[in-house]
């Protein structure tokens, strides 16, 4: 994993475009909604619901990109493109990696937005 969890330059651009307070609100909303997206990914994978799986992965990717969480965005993009893979073990490993990176990104986003 990359050492940079959140690209400060990307977050600074967001803050400049939206204002400090609104950027912090966006982070708060993302942190409230992302666990549901992660759960939706797992559920969609278990049910082999490719469309729901891709939508959840796409939403995570888009949000992560907006905030500069580059590794999180990359992992979500890989899942979006792969869909609920035929190799269940590989998909579970990828979902586990995504959740671990989300935790790192959530901590970093809280710090940069509210710190």
PDB file of C-alpha atoms in Angstrom:
ATOM      1  CA  UNK A   1       0.000   0.000   0.000  1.00  0.00           C
ATOM      2  CA  UNK A   2       1.136   3.514  -0.669  1.00  0.00           C
ATOM      3  CA  UNK A   3       2.400   5.611   2.230  1.00  0.00           C
ATOM      4  CA  UNK A   4       0.083   8.459   1.257  1.00  0.00           C
ATOM      5  CA  UNK A   5      -3.428   7.566   2.332  1.00  0.00           C
ATOM      6  CA  UNK A   6      -5.015  10.875   1.298  1.00  0.00           C
ATOM      7  CA  UNK A   7      -3.393  13.111  -1.293  1.00  0.00           C
ATOM      8  CA  UNK A   8      -3.308  16.453   0.508  1.00  0.00           C
ATOM      9  CA  UNK A   9      -3.216  18.386  -2.776  1.00  0.00           C
ATOM     10  CA  UNK A  10      -6.436  16.767  -3.998  1.00  0.00           C
ATOM     11  CA  UNK A  11      -8.129  17.445  -0.676  1.00  0.00           C
ATOM     12  CA  UNK A  12      -6.887  21.043  -0.729  1.00  0.00           C
ATOM     13  CA  UNK A  13      -8.472  21.486  -4.183  1.00  0.00           C
ATOM     14  CA  UNK A  14     -11.770  20.146  -2.830  1.00  0.00           C
ATOM     15  CA  UNK A  15     -11.548  22.472   0.152  1.00  0.00           C
ATOM     16  CA  UNK A  16     -10.752  25.444  -2.121  1.00  0.00           C
ATOM     17  CA  UNK A  17     -13.684  24.636  -4.398  1.00  0.00           C
ATOM     18  CA  UNK A  18     -16.269  23.960  -1.697  1.00  0.00           C
ATOM     19  CA  UNK A  19     -15.026  25.737   1.406  1.00  0.00           C
ATOM     20  CA  UNK A  20     -13.565  24.251   4.558  1.00  0.00           C
ATOM     21  CA  UNK A  21     -16.865  23.679   6.322  1.00  0.00           C
ATOM     22  CA  UNK A  22     -18.604  22.039   3.365  1.00  0.00           C
ATOM     23  CA  UNK A  23     -15.585  19.820   2.639  1.00  0.00           C
ATOM     24  CA  UNK A  24     -15.740  18.636   6.253  1.00  0.00           C
ATOM     25  CA  UNK A  25     -19.476  17.941   5.864  1.00  0.00           C
ATOM     26  CA  UNK A  26     -18.776  15.917   2.720  1.00  0.00           C
ATOM     27  CA  UNK A  27     -16.221  13.847   4.606  1.00  0.00           C
ATOM     28  CA  UNK A  28     -18.670  13.266   7.460  1.00  0.00           C
ATOM     29  CA  UNK A  29     -21.364  12.129   5.032  1.00  0.00           C
ATOM     30  CA  UNK A  30     -18.947   9.806   3.242  1.00  0.00           C
ATOM     31  CA  UNK A  31     -17.789   8.281   6.533  1.00  0.00           C
ATOM     32  CA  UNK A  32     -21.416   7.677   7.514  1.00  0.00           C
ATOM     33  CA  UNK A  33     -22.354   6.105   4.171  1.00  0.00           C
ATOM     34  CA  UNK A  34     -19.238   4.120   3.266  1.00  0.00           C
ATOM     35  CA  UNK A  35     -19.771   1.275   5.771  1.00  0.00           C
ATOM     36  CA  UNK A  36     -23.125   0.622   4.090  1.00  0.00           C
ATOM     37  CA  UNK A  37     -21.438   0.570   0.689  1.00  0.00           C
ATOM     38  CA  UNK A  38     -18.876  -1.919   1.984  1.00  0.00           C
ATOM     39  CA  UNK A  39     -21.637  -4.107   3.412  1.00  0.00           C
ATOM     40  CA  UNK A  40     -23.521  -3.831   0.120  1.00  0.00           C
ATOM     41  CA  UNK A  41     -20.430  -5.017  -1.740  1.00  0.00           C
ATOM     42  CA  UNK A  42     -20.177  -8.104   0.465  1.00  0.00           C
ATOM     43  CA  UNK A  43     -23.883  -8.832   0.140  1.00  0.00           C
ATOM     44  CA  UNK A  44     -23.859  -8.356  -3.626  1.00  0.00           C
ATOM     45  CA  UNK A  45     -20.812 -10.602  -3.891  1.00  0.00           C
ATOM     46  CA  UNK A  46     -22.514 -13.329  -1.865  1.00  0.00           C
ATOM     47  CA  UNK A  47     -25.613 -13.097  -4.074  1.00  0.00           C
ATOM     48  CA  UNK A  48     -23.569 -12.700  -7.294  1.00  0.00           C
ATOM     49  CA  UNK A  49     -25.487  -9.493  -8.014  1.00  0.00           C
ATOM     50  CA  UNK A  50     -23.069  -7.967 -10.507  1.00  0.00           C
ATOM     51  CA  UNK A  51     -24.968  -4.717 -11.046  1.00  0.00           C
ATOM     52  CA  UNK A  52     -25.351  -3.935  -7.343  1.00  0.00           C
ATOM     53  CA  UNK A  53     -21.726  -4.915  -6.755  1.00  0.00           C
ATOM     54  CA  UNK A  54     -20.464  -2.584  -9.482  1.00  0.00           C
ATOM     55  CA  UNK A  55     -22.651   0.303  -8.305  1.00  0.00           C
ATOM     56  CA  UNK A  56     -21.342   0.058  -4.738  1.00  0.00           C
ATOM     57  CA  UNK A  57     -17.729  -0.243  -5.926  1.00  0.00           C
ATOM     58  CA  UNK A  58     -18.238   2.700  -8.293  1.00  0.00           C
ATOM     59  CA  UNK A  59     -19.664   4.876  -5.517  1.00  0.00           C
ATOM     60  CA  UNK A  60     -16.733   4.074  -3.235  1.00  0.00           C
ATOM     61  CA  UNK A  61     -14.273   4.737  -6.057  1.00  0.00           C
ATOM     62  CA  UNK A  62     -15.840   8.063  -6.957  1.00  0.00           C
ATOM     63  CA  UNK A  63     -16.008   9.299  -3.385  1.00  0.00           C
ATOM     64  CA  UNK A  64     -12.478   8.167  -2.599  1.00  0.00           C
ATOM     65  CA  UNK A  65     -11.199   9.941  -5.712  1.00  0.00           C
ATOM     66  CA  UNK A  66     -12.981  13.148  -4.729  1.00  0.00           C
ATOM     67  CA  UNK A  67     -11.201  13.164  -1.383  1.00  0.00           C
ATOM     68  CA  UNK A  68      -7.808  12.090  -2.715  1.00  0.00           C
ATOM     69  CA  UNK A  69      -7.883   8.634  -1.099  1.00  0.00           C
ATOM     70  CA  UNK A  70      -5.949   7.206  -4.030  1.00  0.00           C
ATOM     71  CA  UNK A  71      -5.311   3.661  -2.804  1.00  0.00           C
ATOM     72  CA  UNK A  72      -8.912   3.271  -1.685  1.00  0.00           C
ATOM     73  CA  UNK A  73     -10.081   4.534  -5.081  1.00  0.00           C
ATOM     74  CA  UNK A  74      -7.737   2.139  -6.873  1.00  0.00           C
ATOM     75  CA  UNK A  75      -8.920  -0.882  -4.909  1.00  0.00           C
ATOM     76  CA  UNK A  76     -12.569   0.055  -5.457  1.00  0.00           C
ATOM     77  CA  UNK A  77     -11.919   0.558  -9.173  1.00  0.00           C
ATOM     78  CA  UNK A  78     -10.392  -2.905  -9.451  1.00  0.00           C
ATOM     79  CA  UNK A  79     -13.484  -4.400  -7.825  1.00  0.00           C
ATOM     80  CA  UNK A  80     -15.783  -2.323 -10.026  1.00  0.00           C
ATOM     81  CA  UNK A  81     -14.086  -3.656 -13.139  1.00  0.00           C
ATOM     82  CA  UNK A  82     -13.889  -7.250 -11.929  1.00  0.00           C
ATOM     83  CA  UNK A  83     -17.415  -7.519 -10.598  1.00  0.00           C
ATOM     84  CA  UNK A  84     -18.264 -10.347  -8.242  1.00  0.00           C
ATOM     85  CA  UNK A  85     -15.435 -12.521  -9.555  1.00  0.00           C
ATOM     86  CA  UNK A  86     -15.775 -16.199 -10.263  1.00  0.00           C
ATOM     87  CA  UNK A  87     -12.837 -16.765  -7.892  1.00  0.00           C
ATOM     88  CA  UNK A  88     -14.625 -16.273  -4.581  1.00  0.00           C
ATOM     89  CA  UNK A  89     -11.446 -16.457  -2.494  1.00  0.00           C
ATOM     90  CA  UNK A  90      -9.770 -13.725  -4.557  1.00  0.00           C
ATOM     91  CA  UNK A  91     -12.851 -11.528  -4.292  1.00  0.00           C
ATOM     92  CA  UNK A  92     -12.990 -11.949  -0.508  1.00  0.00           C
ATOM     93  CA  UNK A  93      -9.294 -11.071  -0.270  1.00  0.00           C
ATOM     94  CA  UNK A  94      -9.938  -7.958  -2.374  1.00  0.00           C
ATOM     95  CA  UNK A  95     -12.922  -6.975  -0.234  1.00  0.00           C
ATOM     96  CA  UNK A  96     -10.848  -7.449   2.920  1.00  0.00           C
ATOM     97  CA  UNK A  97      -8.093  -5.239   1.466  1.00  0.00           C
ATOM     98  CA  UNK A  98     -10.672  -2.609   0.508  1.00  0.00           C
ATOM     99  CA  UNK A  99     -12.124  -2.549   4.023  1.00  0.00           C
ATOM    100  CA  UNK A 100      -8.669  -2.286   5.603  1.00  0.00           C
ATOM    101  CA  UNK A 101      -7.782   0.603   3.320  1.00  0.00           C
ATOM    102  CA  UNK A 102     -11.130   2.264   4.054  1.00  0.00           C
ATOM    103  CA  UNK A 103     -10.247   2.241   7.759  1.00  0.00           C
ATOM    104  CA  UNK A 104      -6.897   3.892   7.003  1.00  0.00           C
ATOM    105  CA  UNK A 105      -8.554   6.444   4.721  1.00  0.00           C
ATOM    106  CA  UNK A 106     -11.328   7.178   7.237  1.00  0.00           C
ATOM    107  CA  UNK A 107      -8.765   7.996   9.918  1.00  0.00           C
ATOM    108  CA  UNK A 108      -6.782  10.203   7.554  1.00  0.00           C
ATOM    109  CA  UNK A 109      -9.895  11.977   6.270  1.00  0.00           C
ATOM    110  CA  UNK A 110     -11.096  12.721   9.793  1.00  0.00           C
ATOM    111  CA  UNK A 111      -7.704  14.180  10.600  1.00  0.00           C
ATOM    112  CA  UNK A 112      -7.423  16.316   7.470  1.00  0.00           C
ATOM    113  CA  UNK A 113     -11.044  17.503   7.483  1.00  0.00           C
ATOM    114  CA  UNK A 114     -11.591  18.041  11.181  1.00  0.00           C
ATOM    115  CA  UNK A 115      -8.058  18.153  12.575  1.00  0.00           C
TER     116      UNK A 115
END
